[in-house]
């Protein structure tokens, strides 16, 4: 059986992914989601819209910028309140994007609940692209799948 992840994804260090997600304050998470989405869109019929991706990225950048601005101006509570609203909207898009990528990786791998490479929704919601990369690495290392 041809391996589902071969030619789609690449092995990458899970530790590097974790470190870059933390050091870049989440920007690397968005980059990895974008990379996974691009790779998936080339190899699946169920595409993630470019408009959705662009909207999510713009919201993330806006949210990050407003959060930084509100921290600099912490004495003005109205700025902080408005940045929280933008952050909630951005987070909703990010979570939706993560769920969409998770679903497509599971479809590509042909996995079902309980399978070794199945992306568990709970683990994905906590560890996001770090967990996805771990499972991708696992799938690429296992030549029998």
Short mmCIF file of N, CA, C and O in Angstrom, two decimals:
data_model
loop_
_atom_site.label_atom_id
_atom_site.label_comp_id
_atom_site.label_asym_id
_atom_site.label_seq_id
_atom_site.Cartn_x
_atom_site.Cartn_y
_atom_site.Cartn_z
N UNK A 1 0.85 -1.19 0.00
CA UNK A 1 0.00 0.00 0.00
C UNK A 1 0.89 1.25 0.00
O UNK A 1 1.82 1.35 0.77
N UNK A 2 0.57 2.18 -0.88
CA UNK A 2 1.35 3.42 -0.94
C UNK A 2 1.11 4.25 0.31
O UNK A 2 0.00 4.38 0.78
N UNK A 3 2.16 4.80 0.84
CA UNK A 3 2.07 5.58 2.08
C UNK A 3 1.37 6.91 1.82
O UNK A 3 1.69 7.63 0.88
N UNK A 4 0.38 7.24 2.65
CA UNK A 4 -0.46 8.42 2.45
C UNK A 4 0.28 9.74 2.58
O UNK A 4 -0.07 10.71 1.93
N UNK A 5 1.32 9.80 3.42
CA UNK A 5 2.01 11.07 3.66
C UNK A 5 3.20 11.28 2.73
O UNK A 5 3.71 12.39 2.62
N UNK A 6 3.66 10.22 2.05
CA UNK A 6 4.81 10.35 1.15
C UNK A 6 4.49 11.30 0.01
O UNK A 6 3.44 11.22 -0.61
N UNK A 7 5.39 12.23 -0.22
CA UNK A 7 5.21 13.18 -1.30
C UNK A 7 4.29 14.34 -0.94
O UNK A 7 4.10 15.24 -1.75
N UNK A 8 3.71 14.32 0.25
CA UNK A 8 2.83 15.41 0.68
C UNK A 8 3.51 16.22 1.77
O UNK A 8 3.64 17.43 1.66
N UNK A 9 3.95 15.54 2.82
CA UNK A 9 4.56 16.20 3.97
C UNK A 9 6.02 15.80 4.10
O UNK A 9 6.46 14.83 3.51
N UNK A 10 6.73 16.57 4.90
CA UNK A 10 8.14 16.28 5.18
C UNK A 10 8.31 16.08 6.68
O UNK A 10 7.60 16.68 7.49
N UNK A 11 9.28 15.26 7.04
CA UNK A 11 9.64 15.10 8.45
C UNK A 11 10.27 16.39 8.93
O UNK A 11 11.07 17.01 8.22
N UNK A 12 9.88 16.80 10.13
CA UNK A 12 10.43 18.01 10.73
C UNK A 12 10.52 17.78 12.23
O UNK A 12 9.74 17.01 12.79
N UNK A 13 11.44 18.44 12.88
CA UNK A 13 11.63 18.27 14.31
C UNK A 13 10.44 18.82 15.09
O UNK A 13 10.04 19.97 14.91
N UNK A 14 9.88 17.97 15.95
CA UNK A 14 8.78 18.38 16.82
C UNK A 14 9.28 19.41 17.83
O UNK A 14 8.59 20.40 18.11
N UNK A 15 10.49 19.21 18.34
CA UNK A 15 11.06 20.16 19.30
C UNK A 15 11.26 21.53 18.65
O UNK A 15 10.96 22.55 19.24
N UNK A 16 11.76 21.53 17.40
CA UNK A 16 11.95 22.79 16.67
C UNK A 16 10.60 23.49 16.47
O UNK A 16 10.49 24.70 16.66
N UNK A 17 9.59 22.71 16.12
CA UNK A 17 8.25 23.28 15.92
C UNK A 17 7.74 23.91 17.21
O UNK A 17 7.23 25.03 17.20
N UNK A 18 7.89 23.20 18.33
CA UNK A 18 7.47 23.72 19.63
C UNK A 18 8.23 24.99 19.97
O UNK A 18 7.63 26.01 20.34
N UNK A 19 9.55 24.96 19.83
CA UNK A 19 10.38 26.11 20.19
C UNK A 19 10.03 27.33 19.34
O UNK A 19 9.89 28.44 19.87
N UNK A 20 9.86 27.14 18.04
CA UNK A 20 9.54 28.27 17.17
C UNK A 20 8.13 28.81 17.43
O UNK A 20 7.91 30.02 17.34
N UNK A 21 7.18 27.94 17.77
CA UNK A 21 5.83 28.42 18.11
C UNK A 21 5.87 29.31 19.34
O UNK A 21 5.22 30.36 19.39
N UNK A 22 6.67 28.92 20.33
CA UNK A 22 6.77 29.70 21.56
C UNK A 22 7.57 30.99 21.31
O UNK A 22 7.14 32.08 21.69
N UNK A 23 8.73 30.86 20.68
CA UNK A 23 9.61 32.02 20.48
C UNK A 23 9.00 33.09 19.57
O UNK A 23 9.30 34.27 19.73
N UNK A 24 8.16 32.68 18.64
CA UNK A 24 7.55 33.65 17.72
C UNK A 24 6.16 34.07 18.18
O UNK A 24 5.43 34.73 17.43
N UNK A 25 5.78 33.70 19.41
CA UNK A 25 4.49 34.05 19.98
C UNK A 25 3.31 33.63 19.09
O UNK A 25 2.34 34.35 18.93
N UNK A 26 3.44 32.46 18.51
CA UNK A 26 2.36 31.89 17.72
C UNK A 26 2.46 32.12 16.23
O UNK A 26 1.71 31.51 15.46
N UNK A 27 3.34 32.98 15.78
CA UNK A 27 3.45 33.26 14.35
C UNK A 27 3.88 32.00 13.57
O UNK A 27 3.41 31.76 12.46
N UNK A 28 4.75 31.19 14.16
CA UNK A 28 5.18 29.97 13.49
C UNK A 28 4.03 28.97 13.37
O UNK A 28 3.95 28.23 12.39
N UNK A 29 3.12 28.99 14.33
CA UNK A 29 1.93 28.14 14.26
C UNK A 29 1.14 28.48 13.00
O UNK A 29 0.72 27.59 12.26
N UNK A 30 0.96 29.76 12.74
CA UNK A 30 0.23 30.20 11.55
C UNK A 30 1.00 29.80 10.29
O UNK A 30 0.42 29.33 9.31
N UNK A 31 2.32 29.95 10.31
CA UNK A 31 3.14 29.54 9.17
C UNK A 31 2.98 28.04 8.90
O UNK A 31 2.79 27.62 7.75
N UNK A 32 3.06 27.22 9.96
CA UNK A 32 2.93 25.77 9.78
C UNK A 32 1.53 25.41 9.28
O UNK A 32 1.39 24.53 8.42
N UNK A 33 0.51 26.06 9.81
CA UNK A 33 -0.85 25.81 9.31
C UNK A 33 -0.93 26.14 7.82
O UNK A 33 -1.55 25.41 7.04
N UNK A 34 -0.32 27.25 7.43
CA UNK A 34 -0.31 27.65 6.03
C UNK A 34 0.41 26.59 5.18
O UNK A 34 -0.08 26.21 4.11
N UNK A 35 1.55 26.13 5.65
CA UNK A 35 2.31 25.10 4.91
C UNK A 35 1.51 23.81 4.79
O UNK A 35 1.42 23.23 3.71
N UNK A 36 0.95 23.35 5.91
CA UNK A 36 0.13 22.13 5.88
C UNK A 36 -1.04 22.30 4.91
O UNK A 36 -1.36 21.39 4.14
N UNK A 37 -1.68 23.46 4.95
CA UNK A 37 -2.82 23.72 4.08
C UNK A 37 -2.40 23.71 2.62
O UNK A 37 -3.08 23.10 1.78
N UNK A 38 -1.29 24.34 2.30
CA UNK A 38 -0.80 24.35 0.92
C UNK A 38 -0.52 22.93 0.44
O UNK A 38 -0.88 22.56 -0.69
N UNK A 39 0.13 22.15 1.29
CA UNK A 39 0.45 20.77 0.92
C UNK A 39 -0.82 19.94 0.75
O UNK A 39 -0.94 19.15 -0.19
N UNK A 40 -1.78 20.12 1.65
CA UNK A 40 -3.03 19.38 1.57
C UNK A 40 -3.85 19.79 0.34
O UNK A 40 -4.42 18.93 -0.34
N UNK A 41 -3.90 21.09 0.06
CA UNK A 41 -4.68 21.57 -1.08
C UNK A 41 -4.16 21.03 -2.41
O UNK A 41 -4.92 20.90 -3.36
N UNK A 42 -2.88 20.70 -2.47
CA UNK A 42 -2.30 20.13 -3.69
C UNK A 42 -2.65 18.65 -3.85
O UNK A 42 -2.57 18.13 -4.95
N UNK A 43 -3.02 17.98 -2.73
CA UNK A 43 -3.18 16.53 -2.77
C UNK A 43 -4.57 16.04 -2.37
O UNK A 43 -4.77 14.83 -2.23
N UNK A 44 -5.51 16.93 -2.14
CA UNK A 44 -6.86 16.50 -1.78
C UNK A 44 -7.89 17.28 -2.58
O UNK A 44 -7.62 18.37 -3.08
N UNK A 45 -9.07 16.69 -2.70
CA UNK A 45 -10.18 17.36 -3.38
C UNK A 45 -10.84 18.39 -2.48
O UNK A 45 -11.41 19.37 -2.95
N UNK A 46 -10.79 18.16 -1.18
CA UNK A 46 -11.43 19.03 -0.19
C UNK A 46 -10.47 20.16 0.18
O UNK A 46 -9.70 20.07 1.12
N UNK A 47 -10.54 21.23 -0.59
CA UNK A 47 -9.59 22.35 -0.44
C UNK A 47 -10.05 23.32 0.65
O UNK A 47 -11.24 23.47 0.91
N UNK A 48 -9.07 24.00 1.24
CA UNK A 48 -9.35 25.09 2.18
C UNK A 48 -9.20 26.38 1.39
O UNK A 48 -8.18 26.61 0.76
N UNK A 49 -10.23 27.19 1.43
CA UNK A 49 -10.30 28.41 0.61
C UNK A 49 -9.17 29.39 0.92
O UNK A 49 -8.82 29.62 2.07
N UNK A 50 -8.64 29.99 -0.15
CA UNK A 50 -7.60 31.01 0.00
C UNK A 50 -8.15 32.23 0.72
O UNK A 50 -7.43 32.89 1.47
N UNK A 51 -9.41 32.54 0.51
CA UNK A 51 -10.04 33.67 1.20
C UNK A 51 -10.08 33.42 2.71
O UNK A 51 -9.77 34.32 3.50
N UNK A 52 -10.42 32.19 3.10
CA UNK A 52 -10.43 31.85 4.52
C UNK A 52 -9.03 31.97 5.12
O UNK A 52 -8.85 32.55 6.19
N UNK A 53 -8.04 31.44 4.42
CA UNK A 53 -6.65 31.48 4.89
C UNK A 53 -6.19 32.93 5.05
O UNK A 53 -5.61 33.30 6.08
N UNK A 54 -6.44 33.74 4.04
CA UNK A 54 -6.03 35.15 4.08
C UNK A 54 -6.72 35.88 5.23
O UNK A 54 -6.07 36.64 5.96
N UNK A 55 -8.02 35.63 5.40
CA UNK A 55 -8.76 36.26 6.49
C UNK A 55 -8.17 35.87 7.84
O UNK A 55 -7.98 36.72 8.71
N UNK A 56 -7.89 34.59 8.02
CA UNK A 56 -7.32 34.11 9.28
C UNK A 56 -5.96 34.74 9.56
O UNK A 56 -5.67 35.13 10.70
N UNK A 57 -5.13 34.86 8.54
CA UNK A 57 -3.80 35.45 8.71
C UNK A 57 -3.91 36.93 9.04
O UNK A 57 -3.24 37.43 9.95
N UNK A 58 -4.76 37.65 8.32
CA UNK A 58 -4.95 39.09 8.58
C UNK A 58 -5.48 39.30 9.99
O UNK A 58 -5.01 40.18 10.72
N UNK A 59 -6.43 38.47 10.42
CA UNK A 59 -6.96 38.58 11.78
C UNK A 59 -5.88 38.29 12.82
O UNK A 59 -5.81 38.95 13.85
N UNK A 60 -5.03 37.29 12.56
CA UNK A 60 -3.95 36.96 13.49
C UNK A 60 -2.98 38.14 13.62
O UNK A 60 -2.60 38.51 14.74
N UNK A 61 -2.58 38.71 12.49
CA UNK A 61 -1.64 39.84 12.52
C UNK A 61 -2.27 41.04 13.23
O UNK A 61 -1.64 41.68 14.08
N UNK A 62 -3.54 41.31 12.91
CA UNK A 62 -4.25 42.42 13.55
C UNK A 62 -4.38 42.19 15.05
O UNK A 62 -4.14 43.09 15.86
N UNK A 63 -4.75 40.98 15.41
CA UNK A 63 -4.90 40.63 16.82
C UNK A 63 -3.58 40.76 17.58
O UNK A 63 -3.53 41.33 18.66
N UNK A 64 -2.52 40.24 16.98
CA UNK A 64 -1.20 40.32 17.63
C UNK A 64 -0.76 41.77 17.78
O UNK A 64 -0.27 42.18 18.84
N UNK A 65 -0.94 42.55 16.72
CA UNK A 65 -0.56 43.96 16.78
C UNK A 65 -1.36 44.73 17.81
O UNK A 65 -0.79 45.53 18.57
N UNK A 66 -2.66 44.47 17.86
CA UNK A 66 -3.49 45.20 18.84
C UNK A 66 -3.18 44.76 20.27
O UNK A 66 -3.24 45.57 21.19
N UNK A 67 -2.84 43.50 20.43
CA UNK A 67 -2.48 43.02 21.77
C UNK A 67 -1.17 43.66 22.24
O UNK A 67 -1.07 44.11 23.38
N UNK A 68 -0.20 43.74 21.35
CA UNK A 68 1.07 44.39 21.69
C UNK A 68 0.85 45.87 21.99
O UNK A 68 1.35 46.40 22.98
N UNK A 69 0.03 46.53 21.15
CA UNK A 69 -0.27 47.94 21.36
C UNK A 69 -0.98 48.16 22.70
O UNK A 69 -0.68 49.11 23.42
N UNK A 70 -1.91 47.26 23.03
CA UNK A 70 -2.64 47.42 24.30
C UNK A 70 -1.74 47.16 25.50
O UNK A 70 -1.92 47.76 26.56
N UNK A 71 -0.76 46.28 25.35
CA UNK A 71 0.19 46.04 26.45
C UNK A 71 1.10 47.24 26.66
O UNK A 71 1.47 47.56 27.78
N UNK A 72 1.46 47.90 25.56
CA UNK A 72 2.28 49.10 25.67
C UNK A 72 1.48 50.22 26.34
O UNK A 72 2.00 50.99 27.14
N UNK A 73 0.21 50.28 26.03
CA UNK A 73 -0.68 51.31 26.58
C UNK A 73 -1.63 50.70 27.61
O UNK A 73 -2.84 50.93 27.56
N UNK A 74 -1.08 49.93 28.52
CA UNK A 74 -1.88 49.19 29.49
C UNK A 74 -2.76 50.06 30.38
O UNK A 74 -3.73 49.60 30.95
N UNK A 75 -2.43 51.34 30.49
CA UNK A 75 -3.20 52.25 31.34
C UNK A 75 -4.57 52.60 30.74
O UNK A 75 -5.46 53.03 31.45
N UNK A 76 -4.75 52.41 29.43
CA UNK A 76 -6.02 52.73 28.77
C UNK A 76 -6.82 51.43 28.58
O UNK A 76 -6.55 50.64 27.68
N UNK A 77 -7.80 51.20 29.44
CA UNK A 77 -8.58 49.97 29.42
C UNK A 77 -9.43 49.80 28.16
O UNK A 77 -9.71 48.67 27.76
N UNK A 78 -9.81 50.87 27.52
CA UNK A 78 -10.62 50.75 26.30
C UNK A 78 -9.83 50.08 25.18
O UNK A 78 -10.38 49.31 24.39
N UNK A 79 -8.54 50.37 25.11
CA UNK A 79 -7.69 49.73 24.09
C UNK A 79 -7.59 48.24 24.39
O UNK A 79 -7.70 47.40 23.50
N UNK A 80 -7.41 47.90 25.65
CA UNK A 80 -7.32 46.50 26.04
C UNK A 80 -8.62 45.75 25.73
O UNK A 80 -8.60 44.65 25.19
N UNK A 81 -9.76 46.37 26.02
CA UNK A 81 -11.05 45.74 25.75
C UNK A 81 -11.25 45.50 24.26
O UNK A 81 -11.74 44.44 23.86
N UNK A 82 -10.89 46.45 23.45
CA UNK A 82 -11.06 46.26 22.00
C UNK A 82 -10.10 45.21 21.46
O UNK A 82 -10.45 44.46 20.55
N UNK A 83 -8.91 45.12 22.01
CA UNK A 83 -7.96 44.10 21.54
C UNK A 83 -8.43 42.70 21.93
O UNK A 83 -8.18 41.74 21.20
N UNK A 84 -9.12 42.58 23.05
CA UNK A 84 -9.64 41.27 23.46
C UNK A 84 -10.71 40.81 22.47
O UNK A 84 -10.75 39.64 22.08
N UNK A 85 -11.56 41.73 22.02
CA UNK A 85 -12.58 41.38 21.04
C UNK A 85 -11.98 40.88 19.74
O UNK A 85 -12.43 39.87 19.18
N UNK A 86 -10.97 41.58 19.24
CA UNK A 86 -10.29 41.17 18.02
C UNK A 86 -9.62 39.82 18.22
O UNK A 86 -9.64 38.95 17.35
N UNK A 87 -9.03 39.63 19.41
CA UNK A 87 -8.35 38.37 19.71
C UNK A 87 -9.33 37.19 19.72
O UNK A 87 -9.01 36.11 19.23
N UNK A 88 -10.52 37.38 20.25
CA UNK A 88 -11.53 36.32 20.27
C UNK A 88 -11.93 35.93 18.85
O UNK A 88 -12.02 34.74 18.51
N UNK A 89 -12.14 36.91 17.99
CA UNK A 89 -12.51 36.63 16.60
C UNK A 89 -11.37 35.91 15.89
O UNK A 89 -11.58 34.92 15.19
N UNK A 90 -10.15 36.39 16.09
CA UNK A 90 -8.98 35.75 15.49
C UNK A 90 -8.83 34.31 15.97
O UNK A 90 -8.56 33.40 15.18
N UNK A 91 -9.02 34.09 17.25
CA UNK A 91 -8.91 32.74 17.82
C UNK A 91 -9.95 31.80 17.23
O UNK A 91 -9.66 30.63 16.98
N UNK A 92 -11.16 32.30 17.00
CA UNK A 92 -12.21 31.47 16.39
C UNK A 92 -11.79 31.03 14.98
O UNK A 92 -11.97 29.86 14.61
N UNK A 93 -11.19 31.93 14.21
CA UNK A 93 -10.71 31.57 12.88
C UNK A 93 -9.55 30.57 12.98
O UNK A 93 -9.49 29.61 12.20
N UNK A 94 -8.63 30.79 13.91
CA UNK A 94 -7.50 29.88 14.08
C UNK A 94 -7.96 28.48 14.45
O UNK A 94 -7.48 27.48 13.90
N UNK A 95 -8.90 28.38 15.37
CA UNK A 95 -9.42 27.07 15.80
C UNK A 95 -10.12 26.39 14.64
O UNK A 95 -9.93 25.19 14.40
N UNK A 96 -10.91 27.14 13.89
CA UNK A 96 -11.59 26.57 12.71
C UNK A 96 -10.57 26.05 11.71
O UNK A 96 -10.72 24.96 11.15
N UNK A 97 -9.52 26.82 11.49
CA UNK A 97 -8.46 26.41 10.55
C UNK A 97 -7.78 25.13 11.03
O UNK A 97 -7.53 24.22 10.24
N UNK A 98 -7.47 25.06 12.30
CA UNK A 98 -6.83 23.86 12.86
C UNK A 98 -7.73 22.64 12.66
O UNK A 98 -7.26 21.57 12.26
N UNK A 99 -9.02 22.79 12.91
CA UNK A 99 -9.96 21.68 12.75
C UNK A 99 -10.03 21.26 11.28
O UNK A 99 -10.06 20.06 10.97
N UNK A 100 -10.03 22.22 10.38
CA UNK A 100 -10.08 21.91 8.95
C UNK A 100 -8.84 21.13 8.50
O UNK A 100 -8.94 20.15 7.76
N UNK A 101 -7.68 21.56 8.96
CA UNK A 101 -6.43 20.88 8.60
C UNK A 101 -6.41 19.48 9.21
O UNK A 101 -6.06 18.50 8.54
N UNK A 102 -6.82 19.35 10.46
CA UNK A 102 -6.88 18.05 11.13
C UNK A 102 -7.76 17.08 10.35
O UNK A 102 -7.39 15.94 10.09
N UNK A 103 -8.93 17.55 9.96
CA UNK A 103 -9.87 16.69 9.23
C UNK A 103 -9.25 16.22 7.92
O UNK A 103 -9.36 15.05 7.56
N UNK A 104 -8.59 17.11 7.20
CA UNK A 104 -8.00 16.75 5.91
C UNK A 104 -6.80 15.83 6.06
O UNK A 104 -6.59 14.95 5.23
N UNK A 105 -6.02 15.99 7.11
CA UNK A 105 -4.90 15.07 7.35
C UNK A 105 -5.46 13.67 7.64
O UNK A 105 -4.96 12.68 7.12
N UNK A 106 -6.49 13.60 8.47
CA UNK A 106 -7.11 12.30 8.76
C UNK A 106 -7.68 11.67 7.49
O UNK A 106 -7.56 10.46 7.28
N UNK A 107 -8.32 12.47 6.63
CA UNK A 107 -8.86 11.94 5.37
C UNK A 107 -7.75 11.45 4.45
O UNK A 107 -7.86 10.39 3.84
N UNK A 108 -6.67 12.23 4.34
CA UNK A 108 -5.54 11.85 3.50
C UNK A 108 -4.91 10.54 3.97
O UNK A 108 -4.57 9.68 3.17
N UNK A 109 -4.78 10.40 5.29
CA UNK A 109 -4.17 9.20 5.86
C UNK A 109 -5.14 8.02 5.86
O UNK A 109 -4.72 6.88 6.06
N UNK A 110 -6.43 8.30 5.65
CA UNK A 110 -7.43 7.23 5.69
C UNK A 110 -7.59 6.65 7.07
O UNK A 110 -7.88 5.46 7.23
N UNK A 111 -7.41 7.48 8.08
CA UNK A 111 -7.47 6.99 9.46
C UNK A 111 -8.86 7.21 10.06
O UNK A 111 -9.62 8.07 9.62
N UNK A 112 -9.13 6.41 11.06
CA UNK A 112 -10.38 6.51 11.81
C UNK A 112 -10.04 6.48 13.29
O UNK A 112 -8.94 6.10 13.68
N UNK A 113 -11.00 6.86 14.11
CA UNK A 113 -10.80 6.91 15.55
C UNK A 113 -10.18 5.60 16.04
O UNK A 113 -10.65 4.52 15.72
N UNK A 114 -9.08 5.75 16.79
CA UNK A 114 -8.39 4.59 17.34
C UNK A 114 -7.19 4.14 16.52
O UNK A 114 -6.34 3.41 17.02
N UNK A 115 -7.10 4.55 15.25
CA UNK A 115 -5.94 4.19 14.43
C UNK A 115 -4.70 4.92 14.95
O UNK A 115 -4.80 5.98 15.58
N UNK A 116 -3.55 4.36 14.65
CA UNK A 116 -2.29 4.91 15.13
C UNK A 116 -2.05 6.34 14.66
O UNK A 116 -1.57 7.18 15.42
N UNK A 117 -2.37 6.64 13.41
CA UNK A 117 -2.08 7.97 12.86
C UNK A 117 -3.26 8.94 12.98
O UNK A 117 -3.16 10.08 12.55
N UNK A 118 -4.37 8.50 13.56
CA UNK A 118 -5.54 9.36 13.70
C UNK A 118 -5.22 10.53 14.60
O UNK A 118 -4.70 10.36 15.70
N UNK A 119 -5.50 11.74 14.14
CA UNK A 119 -5.28 12.94 14.93
C UNK A 119 -6.44 13.12 15.90
O UNK A 119 -7.56 13.45 15.50
N UNK A 120 -6.16 12.88 17.16
CA UNK A 120 -7.14 13.00 18.22
C UNK A 120 -7.55 14.46 18.37
O UNK A 120 -6.69 15.34 18.48
N UNK A 121 -8.86 14.76 18.40
CA UNK A 121 -9.29 16.16 18.49
C UNK A 121 -8.84 16.85 19.77
O UNK A 121 -8.49 18.04 19.75
N UNK A 122 -8.83 16.14 20.88
CA UNK A 122 -8.40 16.73 22.16
C UNK A 122 -6.92 17.10 22.11
O UNK A 122 -6.54 18.22 22.47
N UNK A 123 -6.09 16.18 21.65
CA UNK A 123 -4.65 16.44 21.56
C UNK A 123 -4.36 17.55 20.55
O UNK A 123 -3.50 18.40 20.78
N UNK A 124 -5.10 17.54 19.44
CA UNK A 124 -4.91 18.58 18.43
C UNK A 124 -5.29 19.95 18.98
O UNK A 124 -4.64 20.95 18.70
N UNK A 125 -6.36 20.00 19.79
CA UNK A 125 -6.78 21.29 20.33
C UNK A 125 -5.78 21.86 21.33
O UNK A 125 -5.69 23.07 21.49
N UNK A 126 -5.01 21.01 21.97
CA UNK A 126 -4.02 21.48 22.93
C UNK A 126 -2.68 21.79 22.26
O UNK A 126 -2.09 22.84 22.49
N UNK A 127 -2.22 20.89 21.41
CA UNK A 127 -0.86 21.00 20.86
C UNK A 127 -0.79 21.45 19.40
O UNK A 127 0.30 21.63 18.86
N UNK A 128 -1.91 21.60 18.74
CA UNK A 128 -2.02 22.15 17.38
C UNK A 128 -1.01 21.53 16.42
O UNK A 128 -0.98 20.32 16.24
N UNK A 129 -0.21 22.38 15.77
CA UNK A 129 0.70 21.93 14.73
C UNK A 129 1.84 21.07 15.28
O UNK A 129 2.44 20.30 14.53
N UNK A 130 2.12 21.17 16.55
CA UNK A 130 3.17 20.35 17.17
C UNK A 130 2.73 18.89 17.12
O UNK A 130 3.48 18.00 16.71
N UNK A 131 1.49 18.63 17.53
CA UNK A 131 0.93 17.28 17.50
C UNK A 131 0.77 16.78 16.06
O UNK A 131 1.06 15.62 15.76
N UNK A 132 0.33 17.67 15.17
CA UNK A 132 0.20 17.29 13.76
C UNK A 132 1.54 16.86 13.19
O UNK A 132 1.64 15.85 12.51
N UNK A 133 2.59 17.65 13.49
CA UNK A 133 3.91 17.30 12.99
C UNK A 133 4.39 15.98 13.58
O UNK A 133 5.00 15.17 12.88
N UNK A 134 4.10 15.74 14.84
CA UNK A 134 4.47 14.48 15.49
C UNK A 134 3.82 13.31 14.76
O UNK A 134 4.49 12.31 14.45
N UNK A 135 2.53 13.41 14.46
CA UNK A 135 1.82 12.33 13.77
C UNK A 135 2.30 12.17 12.33
O UNK A 135 2.40 11.06 11.83
N UNK A 136 2.60 13.29 11.68
CA UNK A 136 3.14 13.21 10.32
C UNK A 136 4.49 12.50 10.34
O UNK A 136 4.75 11.61 9.51
N UNK A 137 5.36 12.86 11.28
CA UNK A 137 6.65 12.19 11.42
C UNK A 137 6.46 10.70 11.66
O UNK A 137 7.18 9.87 11.09
N UNK A 138 5.51 10.35 12.52
CA UNK A 138 5.20 8.96 12.81
C UNK A 138 4.77 8.23 11.54
O UNK A 138 5.23 7.11 11.28
N UNK A 139 3.91 8.86 10.76
CA UNK A 139 3.43 8.24 9.53
C UNK A 139 4.52 8.09 8.49
O UNK A 139 4.55 7.09 7.78
N UNK A 140 5.40 9.06 8.40
CA UNK A 140 6.50 8.97 7.42
C UNK A 140 7.53 7.93 7.84
O UNK A 140 8.18 7.34 6.99
N UNK A 141 7.68 7.71 9.14
CA UNK A 141 8.64 6.72 9.63
C UNK A 141 8.11 5.31 9.48
O UNK A 141 8.88 4.35 9.34
N UNK A 142 6.79 5.13 9.52
CA UNK A 142 6.15 3.81 9.44
C UNK A 142 5.85 3.47 7.98
O UNK A 142 4.87 3.92 7.42
N UNK A 143 6.69 2.66 7.38
CA UNK A 143 6.56 2.34 5.96
C UNK A 143 5.49 1.26 5.70
O UNK A 143 5.20 0.96 4.57
N UNK A 144 4.91 0.69 6.72
CA UNK A 144 3.93 -0.38 6.52
C UNK A 144 2.51 0.13 6.35
O UNK A 144 1.61 -0.62 6.08
N UNK A 145 2.31 1.43 6.54
CA UNK A 145 0.95 1.99 6.47
C UNK A 145 0.55 2.26 5.05
O UNK A 145 1.27 2.64 4.22
#
